[in-house]
Each structure stands twice: as structure tokens, then as C-alpha cells.
Short mmCIF file of N, CA and C and ligand atoms in Angstrom, two decimals:
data_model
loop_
_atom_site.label_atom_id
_atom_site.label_comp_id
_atom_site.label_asym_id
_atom_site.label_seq_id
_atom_site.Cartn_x
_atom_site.Cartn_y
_atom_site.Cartn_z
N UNK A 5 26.23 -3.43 -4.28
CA UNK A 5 24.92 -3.66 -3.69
C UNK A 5 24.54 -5.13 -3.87
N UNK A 6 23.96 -5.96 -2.95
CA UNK A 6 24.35 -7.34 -2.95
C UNK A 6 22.86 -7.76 -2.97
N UNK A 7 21.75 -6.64 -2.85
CA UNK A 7 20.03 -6.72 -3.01
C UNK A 7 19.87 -7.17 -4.28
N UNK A 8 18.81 -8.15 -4.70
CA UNK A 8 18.00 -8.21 -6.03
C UNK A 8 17.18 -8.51 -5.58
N UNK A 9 16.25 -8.81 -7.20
CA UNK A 9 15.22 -8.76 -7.27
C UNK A 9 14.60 -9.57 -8.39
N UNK A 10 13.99 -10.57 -7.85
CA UNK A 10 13.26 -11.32 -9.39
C UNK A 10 11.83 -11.46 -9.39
N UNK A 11 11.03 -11.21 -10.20
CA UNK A 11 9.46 -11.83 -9.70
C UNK A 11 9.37 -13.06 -9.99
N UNK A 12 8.29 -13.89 -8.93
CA UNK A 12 8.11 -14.72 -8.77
C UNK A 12 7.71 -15.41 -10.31
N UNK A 13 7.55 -16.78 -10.67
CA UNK A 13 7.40 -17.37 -11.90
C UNK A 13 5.94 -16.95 -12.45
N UNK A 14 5.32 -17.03 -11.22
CA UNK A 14 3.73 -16.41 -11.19
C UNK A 14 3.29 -14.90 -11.96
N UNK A 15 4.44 -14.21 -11.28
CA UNK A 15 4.43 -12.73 -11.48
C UNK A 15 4.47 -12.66 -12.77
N UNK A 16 5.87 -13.22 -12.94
CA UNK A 16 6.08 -13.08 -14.31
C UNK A 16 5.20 -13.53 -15.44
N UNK A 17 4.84 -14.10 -15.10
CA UNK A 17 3.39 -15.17 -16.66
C UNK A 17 2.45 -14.01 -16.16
N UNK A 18 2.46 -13.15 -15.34
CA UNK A 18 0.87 -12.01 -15.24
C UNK A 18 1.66 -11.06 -15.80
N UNK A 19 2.71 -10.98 -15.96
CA UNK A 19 3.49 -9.54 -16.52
C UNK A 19 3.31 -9.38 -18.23
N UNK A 20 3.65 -11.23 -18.50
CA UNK A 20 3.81 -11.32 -19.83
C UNK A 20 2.00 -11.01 -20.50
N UNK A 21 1.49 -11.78 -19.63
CA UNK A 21 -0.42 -11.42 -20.25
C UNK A 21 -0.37 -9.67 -20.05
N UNK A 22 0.16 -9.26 -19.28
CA UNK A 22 -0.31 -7.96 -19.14
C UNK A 22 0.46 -6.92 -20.50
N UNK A 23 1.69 -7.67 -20.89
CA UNK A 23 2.42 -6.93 -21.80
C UNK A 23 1.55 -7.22 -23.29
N UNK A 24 0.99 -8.10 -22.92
CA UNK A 24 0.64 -8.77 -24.36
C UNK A 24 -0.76 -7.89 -24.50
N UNK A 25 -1.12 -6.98 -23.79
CA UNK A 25 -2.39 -6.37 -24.00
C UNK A 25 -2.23 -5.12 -24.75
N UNK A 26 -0.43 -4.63 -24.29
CA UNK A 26 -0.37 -3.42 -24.62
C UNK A 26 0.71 -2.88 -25.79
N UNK A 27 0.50 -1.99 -26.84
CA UNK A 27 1.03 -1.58 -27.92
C UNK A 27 2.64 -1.63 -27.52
N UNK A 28 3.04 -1.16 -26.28
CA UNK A 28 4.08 -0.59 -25.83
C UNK A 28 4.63 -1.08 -24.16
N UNK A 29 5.77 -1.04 -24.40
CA UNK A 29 5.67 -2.06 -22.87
C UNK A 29 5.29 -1.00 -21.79
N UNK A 30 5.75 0.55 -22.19
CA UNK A 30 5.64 1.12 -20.62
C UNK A 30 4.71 1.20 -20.50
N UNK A 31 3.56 1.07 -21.45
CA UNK A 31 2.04 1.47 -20.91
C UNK A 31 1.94 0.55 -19.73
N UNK A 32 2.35 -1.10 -19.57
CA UNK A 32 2.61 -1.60 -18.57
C UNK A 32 3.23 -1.31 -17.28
N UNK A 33 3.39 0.02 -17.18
CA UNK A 33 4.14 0.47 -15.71
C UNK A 33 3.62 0.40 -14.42
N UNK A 34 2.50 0.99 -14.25
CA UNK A 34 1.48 0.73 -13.29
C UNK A 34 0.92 -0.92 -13.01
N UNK A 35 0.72 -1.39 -13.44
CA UNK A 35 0.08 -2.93 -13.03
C UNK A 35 1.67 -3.90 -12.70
N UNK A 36 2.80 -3.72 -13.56
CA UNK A 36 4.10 -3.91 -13.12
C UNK A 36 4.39 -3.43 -11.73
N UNK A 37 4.21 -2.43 -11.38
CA UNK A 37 4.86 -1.93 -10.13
C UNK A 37 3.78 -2.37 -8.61
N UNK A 38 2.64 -2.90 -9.57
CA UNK A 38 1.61 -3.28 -8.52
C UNK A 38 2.29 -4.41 -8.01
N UNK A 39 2.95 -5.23 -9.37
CA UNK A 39 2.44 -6.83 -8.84
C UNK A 39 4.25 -6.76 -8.20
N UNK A 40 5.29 -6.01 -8.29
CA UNK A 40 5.91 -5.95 -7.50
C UNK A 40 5.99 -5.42 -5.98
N UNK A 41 4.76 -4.41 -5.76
CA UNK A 41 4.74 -3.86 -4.25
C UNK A 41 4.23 -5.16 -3.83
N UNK A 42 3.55 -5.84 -4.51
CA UNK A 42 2.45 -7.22 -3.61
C UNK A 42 3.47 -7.94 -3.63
N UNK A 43 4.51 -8.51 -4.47
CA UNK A 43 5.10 -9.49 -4.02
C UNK A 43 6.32 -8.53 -2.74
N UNK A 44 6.95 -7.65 -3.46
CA UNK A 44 8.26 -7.44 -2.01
C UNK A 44 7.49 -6.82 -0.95
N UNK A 45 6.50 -6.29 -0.80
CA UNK A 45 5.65 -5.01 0.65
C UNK A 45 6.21 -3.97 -0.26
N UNK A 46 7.19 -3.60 -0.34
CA UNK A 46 7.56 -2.17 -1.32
C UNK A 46 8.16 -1.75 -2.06
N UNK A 47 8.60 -0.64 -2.84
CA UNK A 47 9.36 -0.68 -4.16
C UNK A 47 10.88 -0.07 -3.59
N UNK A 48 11.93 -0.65 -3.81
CA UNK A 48 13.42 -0.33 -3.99
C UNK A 48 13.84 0.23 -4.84
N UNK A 49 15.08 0.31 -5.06
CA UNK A 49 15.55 1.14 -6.09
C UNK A 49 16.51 0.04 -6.86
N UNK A 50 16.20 -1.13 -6.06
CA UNK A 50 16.96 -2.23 -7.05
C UNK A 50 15.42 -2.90 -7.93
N UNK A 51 14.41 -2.57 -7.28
CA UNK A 51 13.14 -2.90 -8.16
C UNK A 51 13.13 -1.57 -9.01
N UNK A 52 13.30 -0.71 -8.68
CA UNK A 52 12.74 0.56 -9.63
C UNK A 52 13.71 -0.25 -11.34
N UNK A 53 15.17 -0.30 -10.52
CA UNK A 53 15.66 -0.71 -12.11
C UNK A 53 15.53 -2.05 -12.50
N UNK A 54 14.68 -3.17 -12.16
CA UNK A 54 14.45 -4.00 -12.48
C UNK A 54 13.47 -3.79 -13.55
N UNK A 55 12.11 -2.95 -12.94
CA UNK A 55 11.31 -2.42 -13.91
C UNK A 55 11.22 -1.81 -14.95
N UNK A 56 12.49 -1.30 -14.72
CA UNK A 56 12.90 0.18 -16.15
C UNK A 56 13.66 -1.10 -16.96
N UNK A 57 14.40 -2.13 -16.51
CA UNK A 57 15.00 -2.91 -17.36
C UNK A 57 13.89 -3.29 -18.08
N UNK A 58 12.97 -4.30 -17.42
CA UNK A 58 11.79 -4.88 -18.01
C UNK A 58 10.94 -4.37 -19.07
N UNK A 59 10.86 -3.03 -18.92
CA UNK A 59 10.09 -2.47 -19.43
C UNK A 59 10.54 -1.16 -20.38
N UNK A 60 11.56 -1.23 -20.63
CA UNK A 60 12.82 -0.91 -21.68
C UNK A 60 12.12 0.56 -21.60
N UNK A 61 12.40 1.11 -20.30
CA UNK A 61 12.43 2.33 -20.13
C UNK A 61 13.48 3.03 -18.99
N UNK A 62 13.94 4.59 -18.98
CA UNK A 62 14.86 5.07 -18.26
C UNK A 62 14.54 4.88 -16.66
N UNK A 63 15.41 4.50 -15.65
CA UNK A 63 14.77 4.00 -14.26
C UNK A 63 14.15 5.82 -13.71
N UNK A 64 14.57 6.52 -14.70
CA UNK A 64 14.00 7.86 -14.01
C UNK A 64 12.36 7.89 -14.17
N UNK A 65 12.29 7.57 -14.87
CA UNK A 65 10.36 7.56 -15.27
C UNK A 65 9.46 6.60 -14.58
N UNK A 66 10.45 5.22 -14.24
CA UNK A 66 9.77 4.48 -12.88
C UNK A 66 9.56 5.21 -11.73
N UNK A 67 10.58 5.73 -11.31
CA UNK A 67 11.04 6.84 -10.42
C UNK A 67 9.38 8.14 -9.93
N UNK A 68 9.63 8.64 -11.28
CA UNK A 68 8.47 9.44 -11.33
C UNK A 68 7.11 8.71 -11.51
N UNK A 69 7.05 7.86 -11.75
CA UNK A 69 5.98 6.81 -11.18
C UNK A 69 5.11 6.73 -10.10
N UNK A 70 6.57 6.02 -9.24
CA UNK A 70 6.18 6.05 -8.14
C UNK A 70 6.45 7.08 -7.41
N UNK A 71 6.70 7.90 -7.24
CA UNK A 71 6.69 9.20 -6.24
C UNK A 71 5.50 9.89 -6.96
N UNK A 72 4.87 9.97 -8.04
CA UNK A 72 3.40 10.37 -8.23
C UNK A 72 2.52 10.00 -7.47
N UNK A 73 2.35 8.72 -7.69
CA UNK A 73 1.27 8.34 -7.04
C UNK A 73 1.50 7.61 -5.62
N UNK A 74 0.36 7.96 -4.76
CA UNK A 74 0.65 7.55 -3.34
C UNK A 74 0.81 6.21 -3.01
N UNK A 75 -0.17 5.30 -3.98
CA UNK A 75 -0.76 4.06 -3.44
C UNK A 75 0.80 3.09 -3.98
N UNK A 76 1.89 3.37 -3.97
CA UNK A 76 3.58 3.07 -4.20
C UNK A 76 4.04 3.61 -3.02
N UNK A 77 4.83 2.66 -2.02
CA UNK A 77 5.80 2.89 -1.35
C UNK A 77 7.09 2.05 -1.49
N UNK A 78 8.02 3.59 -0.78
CA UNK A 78 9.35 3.08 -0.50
C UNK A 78 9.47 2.86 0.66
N UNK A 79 8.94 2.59 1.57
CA UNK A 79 8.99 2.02 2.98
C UNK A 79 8.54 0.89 3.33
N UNK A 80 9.37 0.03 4.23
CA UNK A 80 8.70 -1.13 4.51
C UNK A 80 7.49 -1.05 5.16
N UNK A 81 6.04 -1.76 4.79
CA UNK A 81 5.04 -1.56 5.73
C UNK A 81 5.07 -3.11 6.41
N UNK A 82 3.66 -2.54 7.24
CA UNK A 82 3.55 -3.88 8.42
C UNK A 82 2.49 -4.75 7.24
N UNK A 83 2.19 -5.87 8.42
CA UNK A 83 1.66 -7.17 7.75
C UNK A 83 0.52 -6.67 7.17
N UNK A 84 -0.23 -5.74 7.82
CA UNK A 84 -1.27 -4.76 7.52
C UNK A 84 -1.01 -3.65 6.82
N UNK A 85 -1.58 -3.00 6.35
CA UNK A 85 -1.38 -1.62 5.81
C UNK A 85 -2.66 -0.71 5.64
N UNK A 86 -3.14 0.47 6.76
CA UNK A 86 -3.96 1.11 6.80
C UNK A 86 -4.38 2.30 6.23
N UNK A 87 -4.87 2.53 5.32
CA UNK A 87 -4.89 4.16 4.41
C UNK A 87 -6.07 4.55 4.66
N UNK A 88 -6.33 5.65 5.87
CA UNK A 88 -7.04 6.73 5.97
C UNK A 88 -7.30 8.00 5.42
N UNK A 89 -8.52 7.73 4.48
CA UNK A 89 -8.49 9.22 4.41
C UNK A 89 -9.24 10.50 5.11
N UNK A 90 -8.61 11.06 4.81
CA UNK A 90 -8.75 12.40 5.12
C UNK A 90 -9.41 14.18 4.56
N UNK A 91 -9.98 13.53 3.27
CA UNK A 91 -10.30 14.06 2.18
C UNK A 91 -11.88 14.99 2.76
N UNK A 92 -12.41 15.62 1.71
CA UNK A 92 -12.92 16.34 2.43
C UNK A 92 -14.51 16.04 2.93
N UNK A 93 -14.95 15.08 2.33
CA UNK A 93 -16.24 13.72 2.91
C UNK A 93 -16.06 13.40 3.85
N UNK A 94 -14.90 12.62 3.99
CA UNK A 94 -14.22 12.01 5.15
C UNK A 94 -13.94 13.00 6.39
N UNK A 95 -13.74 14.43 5.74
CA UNK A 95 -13.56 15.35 7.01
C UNK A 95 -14.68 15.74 7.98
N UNK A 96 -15.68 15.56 7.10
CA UNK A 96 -16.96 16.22 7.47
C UNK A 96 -17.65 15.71 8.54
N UNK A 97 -17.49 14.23 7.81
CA UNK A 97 -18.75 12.81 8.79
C UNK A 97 -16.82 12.79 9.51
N UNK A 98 -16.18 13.39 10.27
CA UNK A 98 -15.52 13.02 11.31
C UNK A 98 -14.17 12.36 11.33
N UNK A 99 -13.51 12.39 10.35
CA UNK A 99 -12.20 11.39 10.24
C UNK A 99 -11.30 11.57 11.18
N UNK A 100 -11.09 13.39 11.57
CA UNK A 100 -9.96 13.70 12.71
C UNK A 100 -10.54 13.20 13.89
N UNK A 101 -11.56 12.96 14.17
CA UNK A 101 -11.77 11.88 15.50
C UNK A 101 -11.38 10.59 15.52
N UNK A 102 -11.51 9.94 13.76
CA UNK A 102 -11.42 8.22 13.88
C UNK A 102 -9.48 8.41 13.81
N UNK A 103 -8.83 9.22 13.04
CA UNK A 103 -7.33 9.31 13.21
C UNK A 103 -7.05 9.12 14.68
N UNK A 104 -7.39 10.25 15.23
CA UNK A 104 -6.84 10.23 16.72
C UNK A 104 -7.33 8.77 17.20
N UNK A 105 -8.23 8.43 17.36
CA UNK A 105 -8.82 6.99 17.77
C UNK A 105 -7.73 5.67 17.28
N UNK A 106 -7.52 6.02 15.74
CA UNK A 106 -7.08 5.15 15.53
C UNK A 106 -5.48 5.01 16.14
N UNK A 107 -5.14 6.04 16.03
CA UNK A 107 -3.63 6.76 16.36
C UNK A 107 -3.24 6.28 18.30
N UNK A 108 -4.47 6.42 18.94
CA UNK A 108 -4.42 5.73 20.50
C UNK A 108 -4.29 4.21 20.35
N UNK A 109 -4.94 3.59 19.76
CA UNK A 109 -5.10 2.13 19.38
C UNK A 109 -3.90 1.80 19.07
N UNK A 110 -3.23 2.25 17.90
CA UNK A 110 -2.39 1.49 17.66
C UNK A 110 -0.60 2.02 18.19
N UNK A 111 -1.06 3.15 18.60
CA UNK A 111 0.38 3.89 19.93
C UNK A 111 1.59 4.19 18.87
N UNK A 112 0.86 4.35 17.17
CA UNK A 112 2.79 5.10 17.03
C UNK A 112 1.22 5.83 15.86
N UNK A 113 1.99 6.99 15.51
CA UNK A 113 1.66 8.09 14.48
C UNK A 113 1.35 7.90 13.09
N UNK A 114 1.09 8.28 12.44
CA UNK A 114 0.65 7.84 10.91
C UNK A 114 2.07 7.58 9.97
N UNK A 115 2.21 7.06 9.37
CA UNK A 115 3.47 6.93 8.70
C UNK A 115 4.56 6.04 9.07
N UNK A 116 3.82 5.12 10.47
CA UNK A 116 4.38 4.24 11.33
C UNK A 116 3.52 3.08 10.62
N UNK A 117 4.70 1.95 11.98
CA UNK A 117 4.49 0.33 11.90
C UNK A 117 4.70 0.27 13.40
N UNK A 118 3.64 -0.49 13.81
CA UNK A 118 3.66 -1.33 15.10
C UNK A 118 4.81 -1.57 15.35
N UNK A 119 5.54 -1.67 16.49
CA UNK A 119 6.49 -2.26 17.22
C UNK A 119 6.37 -3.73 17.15
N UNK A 120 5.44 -4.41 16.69
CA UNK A 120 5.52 -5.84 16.58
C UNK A 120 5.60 -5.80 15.17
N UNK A 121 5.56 -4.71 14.50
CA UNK A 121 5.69 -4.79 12.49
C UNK A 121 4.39 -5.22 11.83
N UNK A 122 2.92 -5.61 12.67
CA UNK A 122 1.89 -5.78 12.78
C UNK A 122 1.26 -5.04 11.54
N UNK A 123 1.44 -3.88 12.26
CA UNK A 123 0.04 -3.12 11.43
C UNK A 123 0.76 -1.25 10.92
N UNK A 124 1.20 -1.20 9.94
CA UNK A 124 1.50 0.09 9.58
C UNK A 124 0.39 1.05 8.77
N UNK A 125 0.10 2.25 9.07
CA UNK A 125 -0.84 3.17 8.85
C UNK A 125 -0.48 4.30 8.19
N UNK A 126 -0.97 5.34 7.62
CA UNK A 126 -1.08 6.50 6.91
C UNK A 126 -2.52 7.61 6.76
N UNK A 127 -2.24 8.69 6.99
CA UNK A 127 -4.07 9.42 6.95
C UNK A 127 -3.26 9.78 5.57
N UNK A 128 -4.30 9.61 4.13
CA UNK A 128 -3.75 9.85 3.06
C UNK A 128 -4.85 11.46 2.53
N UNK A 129 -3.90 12.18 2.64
CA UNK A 129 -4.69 13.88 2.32
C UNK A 129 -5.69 13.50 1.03
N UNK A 130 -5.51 12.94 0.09
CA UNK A 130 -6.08 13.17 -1.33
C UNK A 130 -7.88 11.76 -1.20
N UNK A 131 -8.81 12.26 -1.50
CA UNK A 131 -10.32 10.84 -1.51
C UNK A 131 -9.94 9.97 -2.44
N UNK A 132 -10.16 9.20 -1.32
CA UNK A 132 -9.52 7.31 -2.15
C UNK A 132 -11.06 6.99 -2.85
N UNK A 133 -11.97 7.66 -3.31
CA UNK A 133 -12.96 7.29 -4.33
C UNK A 133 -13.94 6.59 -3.76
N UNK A 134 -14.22 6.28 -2.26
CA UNK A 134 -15.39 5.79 -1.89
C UNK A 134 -16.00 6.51 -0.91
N UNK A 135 -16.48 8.13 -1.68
CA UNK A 135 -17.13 8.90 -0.91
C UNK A 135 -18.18 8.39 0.28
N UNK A 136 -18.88 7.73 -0.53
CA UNK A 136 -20.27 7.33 -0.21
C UNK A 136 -19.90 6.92 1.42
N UNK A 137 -18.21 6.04 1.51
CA UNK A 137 -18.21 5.58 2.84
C UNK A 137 -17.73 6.43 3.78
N UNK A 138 -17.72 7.44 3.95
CA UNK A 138 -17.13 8.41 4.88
C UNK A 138 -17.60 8.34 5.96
N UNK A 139 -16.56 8.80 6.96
CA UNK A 139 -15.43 8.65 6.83
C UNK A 139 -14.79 7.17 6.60
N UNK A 140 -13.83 7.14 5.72
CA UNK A 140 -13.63 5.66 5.53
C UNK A 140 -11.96 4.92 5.39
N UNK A 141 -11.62 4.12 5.51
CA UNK A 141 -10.14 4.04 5.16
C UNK A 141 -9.91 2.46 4.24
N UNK A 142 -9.09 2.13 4.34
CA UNK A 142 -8.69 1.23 2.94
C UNK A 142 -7.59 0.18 3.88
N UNK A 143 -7.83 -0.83 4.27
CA UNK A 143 -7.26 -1.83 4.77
C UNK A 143 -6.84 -3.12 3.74
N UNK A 144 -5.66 -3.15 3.43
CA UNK A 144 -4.78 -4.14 2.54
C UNK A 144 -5.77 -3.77 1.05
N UNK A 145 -5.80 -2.47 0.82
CA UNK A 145 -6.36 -2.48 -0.56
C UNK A 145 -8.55 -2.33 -0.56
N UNK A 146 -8.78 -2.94 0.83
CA UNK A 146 -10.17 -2.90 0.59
C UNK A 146 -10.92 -1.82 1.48
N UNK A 147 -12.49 -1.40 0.85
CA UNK A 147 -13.12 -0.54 1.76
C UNK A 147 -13.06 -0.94 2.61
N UNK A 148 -13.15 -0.05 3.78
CA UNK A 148 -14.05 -0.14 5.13
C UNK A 148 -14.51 1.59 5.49
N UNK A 149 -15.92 1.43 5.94
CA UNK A 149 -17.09 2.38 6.36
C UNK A 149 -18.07 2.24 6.38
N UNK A 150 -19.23 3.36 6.59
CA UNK A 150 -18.47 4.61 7.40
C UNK A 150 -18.05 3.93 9.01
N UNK A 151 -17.13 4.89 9.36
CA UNK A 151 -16.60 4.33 10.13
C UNK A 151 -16.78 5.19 11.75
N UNK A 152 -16.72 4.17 13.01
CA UNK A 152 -16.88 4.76 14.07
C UNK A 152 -16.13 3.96 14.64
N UNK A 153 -15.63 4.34 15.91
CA UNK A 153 -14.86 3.93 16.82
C UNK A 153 -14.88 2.35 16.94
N UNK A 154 -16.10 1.49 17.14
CA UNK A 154 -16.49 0.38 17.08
C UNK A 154 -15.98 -0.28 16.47
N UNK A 155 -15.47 0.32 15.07
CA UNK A 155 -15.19 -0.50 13.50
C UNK A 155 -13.53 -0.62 13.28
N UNK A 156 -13.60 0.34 13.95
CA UNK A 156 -11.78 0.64 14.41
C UNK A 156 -11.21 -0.65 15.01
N UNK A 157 -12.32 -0.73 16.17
CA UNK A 157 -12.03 -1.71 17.37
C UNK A 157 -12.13 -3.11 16.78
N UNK A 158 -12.83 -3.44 15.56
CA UNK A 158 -12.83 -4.59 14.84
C UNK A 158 -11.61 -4.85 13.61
N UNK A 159 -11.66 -4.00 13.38
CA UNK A 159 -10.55 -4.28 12.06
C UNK A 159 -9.28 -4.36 12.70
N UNK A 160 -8.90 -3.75 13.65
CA UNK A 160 -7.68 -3.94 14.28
C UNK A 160 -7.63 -5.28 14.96
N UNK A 161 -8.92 -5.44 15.58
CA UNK A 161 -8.97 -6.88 15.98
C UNK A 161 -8.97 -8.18 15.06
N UNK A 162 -9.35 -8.08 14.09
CA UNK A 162 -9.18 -8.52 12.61
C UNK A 162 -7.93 -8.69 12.41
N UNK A 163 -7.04 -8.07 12.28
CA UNK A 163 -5.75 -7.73 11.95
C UNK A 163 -5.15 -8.23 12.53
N UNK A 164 -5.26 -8.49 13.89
CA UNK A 164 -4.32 -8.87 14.89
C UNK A 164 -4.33 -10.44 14.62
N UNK A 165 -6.01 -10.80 14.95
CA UNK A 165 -6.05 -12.41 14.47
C UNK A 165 -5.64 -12.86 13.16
N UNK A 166 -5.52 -12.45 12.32
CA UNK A 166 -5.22 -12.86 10.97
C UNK A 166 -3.47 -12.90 10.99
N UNK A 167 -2.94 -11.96 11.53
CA UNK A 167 -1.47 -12.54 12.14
C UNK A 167 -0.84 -13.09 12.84
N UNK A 168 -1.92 -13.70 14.20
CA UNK A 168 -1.40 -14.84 14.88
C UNK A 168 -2.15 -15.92 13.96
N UNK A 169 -3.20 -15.66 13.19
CA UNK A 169 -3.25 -17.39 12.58
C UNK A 169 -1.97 -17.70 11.42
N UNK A 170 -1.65 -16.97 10.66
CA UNK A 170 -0.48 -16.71 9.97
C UNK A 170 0.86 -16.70 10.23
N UNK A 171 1.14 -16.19 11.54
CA UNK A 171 2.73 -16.17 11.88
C UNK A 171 2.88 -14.83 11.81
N UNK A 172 3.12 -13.81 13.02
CA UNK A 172 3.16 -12.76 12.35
C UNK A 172 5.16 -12.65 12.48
N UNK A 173 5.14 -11.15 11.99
CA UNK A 173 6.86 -10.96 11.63
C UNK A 173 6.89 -10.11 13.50
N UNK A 174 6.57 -10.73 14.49
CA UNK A 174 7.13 -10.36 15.62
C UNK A 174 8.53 -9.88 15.91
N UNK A 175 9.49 -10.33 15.46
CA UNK A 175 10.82 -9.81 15.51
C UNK A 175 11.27 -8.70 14.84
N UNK A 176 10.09 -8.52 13.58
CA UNK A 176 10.65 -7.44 12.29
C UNK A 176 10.75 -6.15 12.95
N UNK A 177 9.48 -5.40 13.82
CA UNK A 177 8.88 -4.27 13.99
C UNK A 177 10.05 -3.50 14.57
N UNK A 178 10.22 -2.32 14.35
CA UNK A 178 11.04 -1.44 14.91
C UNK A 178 10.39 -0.08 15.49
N UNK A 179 9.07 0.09 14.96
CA UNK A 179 8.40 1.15 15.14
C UNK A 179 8.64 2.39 14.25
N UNK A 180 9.13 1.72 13.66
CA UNK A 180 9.93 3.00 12.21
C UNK A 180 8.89 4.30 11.90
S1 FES B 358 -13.23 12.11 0.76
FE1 FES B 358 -12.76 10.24 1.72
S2 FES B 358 -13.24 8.79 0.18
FE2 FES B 358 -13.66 10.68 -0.77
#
């Protein structure tokens, strides 16, 4: 396998403050695996054992890590990354309308990436903790709600401009 993996010099001096907080290195697992989804887009299995090295634990318990918790992927996402929920606030004030809405807008299914590699999405079953915004979804990590069709029509528009001012990965998208 000819893949690695190093964190950046940056990463690493936040790894070492972060180790230095804790009795034990794995208690460091979670904020480790953060600052690796932010630097690669997602976790590998040449990162899973980078981490278990680092953190002088079995790569099976990284493993179970990340397949616990949702907010860890093994898939490449787009420049964007959209997490809808779907929970049961969110069901009430209307989410299966803003899905489908959102799902026309952006022309591939939840669990997709734009054909330009733009903007990849997810309706996530479990409440991402900001009842209050329902229905609401979580764009690169931040709120947005409550939400209506309108808001859809902005954040995507948002999204779009923030990757032509940037450069977007036009060639990457496959529609996966
Ligand atoms: S149910 Fe959607 S944030 Fe709680």
C-alpha cells in the first residue's frame, strides 16, 4: 500500500497540547481523529493506524471509534459537507419537505457528492442538538435554521460562491 499519512506540523503541536491535557493518550481519540478528518476530508485505514500508532492503542478501537459515531467518515466528501437532520423536531416543523427540496437542488441523493465534487450531503437519523432550530441541518460543522426552502436556496448559493472564489475540485466529482 503506497498511501500515508502524516499530520501537518500544525496538527501535530495541537495533538501534543491536546495529549498534554490528558492522563492517558487514548482519552485523546476523539479530538485526534477530528483534527485528522479536517486535515485529509476523511478517515482511512492508513489514518485509522496512524492513530492507533500515535496513540499507543489497538487500530481495532480506532476502528470502533469511528464507526460509532456518525460525525467520522470513510468517504470522500465534497468541498461542502451537508448534515441534515432528521430527528424528531426536525420531523415535525417539516424536514421531509426541506430533504426532498434539498435532494432536487442538488440532483444526486443523500450520501452523495455533486458531480462537480462541490457539495456532498447526508439526512443524519439521530438530533444534532440544536432543537430549538428545526428543522435544521449543519453545513461544514455549523448551524443553520429553522429552515425553509429560501435558506436552502442561500446556503447552496453560498457554497457554490465560496468554491469558485477558492478553486473548486471541478475535475474530482464523480457523483459517488
Ligand atoms: S431533532 Fe433535529 S436538531 Fe434535534
Amino acid at each position: 500500500m503506497s498511501e500515508t499519512f502524516e499530520f501537518t506540523v500544525e496538527n501535530r503541536q495541537e495533538i501534543d497540547r491536546i495529549l498534554s491535557r490528558y492522563p492517558v493518550k487514548r482519552a485523546a481519540m476523539l479530538p485526534t481523529l477530528h483534527l485528522a478528518q479536517q486535515q485529509h476530508g476523511h478517515i482511512t485505514s492508513v489514518i485509522e493506524e496512524h492513530v492507533a500508532r500515535l496513540l499507543e492503542v489497538p487500530v481495532v478501537d480506532v476502528r470502533e471509534v469511528i464507526s460509532f459515531y456518525s460525525l467520522f467518515t470513510q468517504k470522500p466528501l465534497g468541498n461542502h459537507h451537508i448534515r441534515l437532520c432528521m430527528s424528531i423536531s426536525c420531523w415535525v416543523r417539516g424536514c421531509d419537505q426541506i430533504r426532498d427540496y434539498l435532494q432536487e437542488k442538488l440532483g444526486v441523493a443523500p450520501e452523495h457528492t455533486t458531480s462537480d465534487g462541490n457539495i456532498s450531503w447526508e439526512a443524519v437519523p439521530d438530533c444534532l442538538g440544536a432543537c430549538e432550530l428545526a428543522p435544521m441541518l449543519q453545513l461544514d460543522g455549523y448551524f443553520e435554521g429553522p429552515l425553509q426552502e429560501s435558506d436552502v436556496d442561500q446556503i447552496l448559493s453560498r457554497c457554490r460562491s465560496d468554491s469558485a472564489a477558492n478553486g473548486s475540485k471541478a475535475d474530482a466529482g464523480s457523483g459517488e
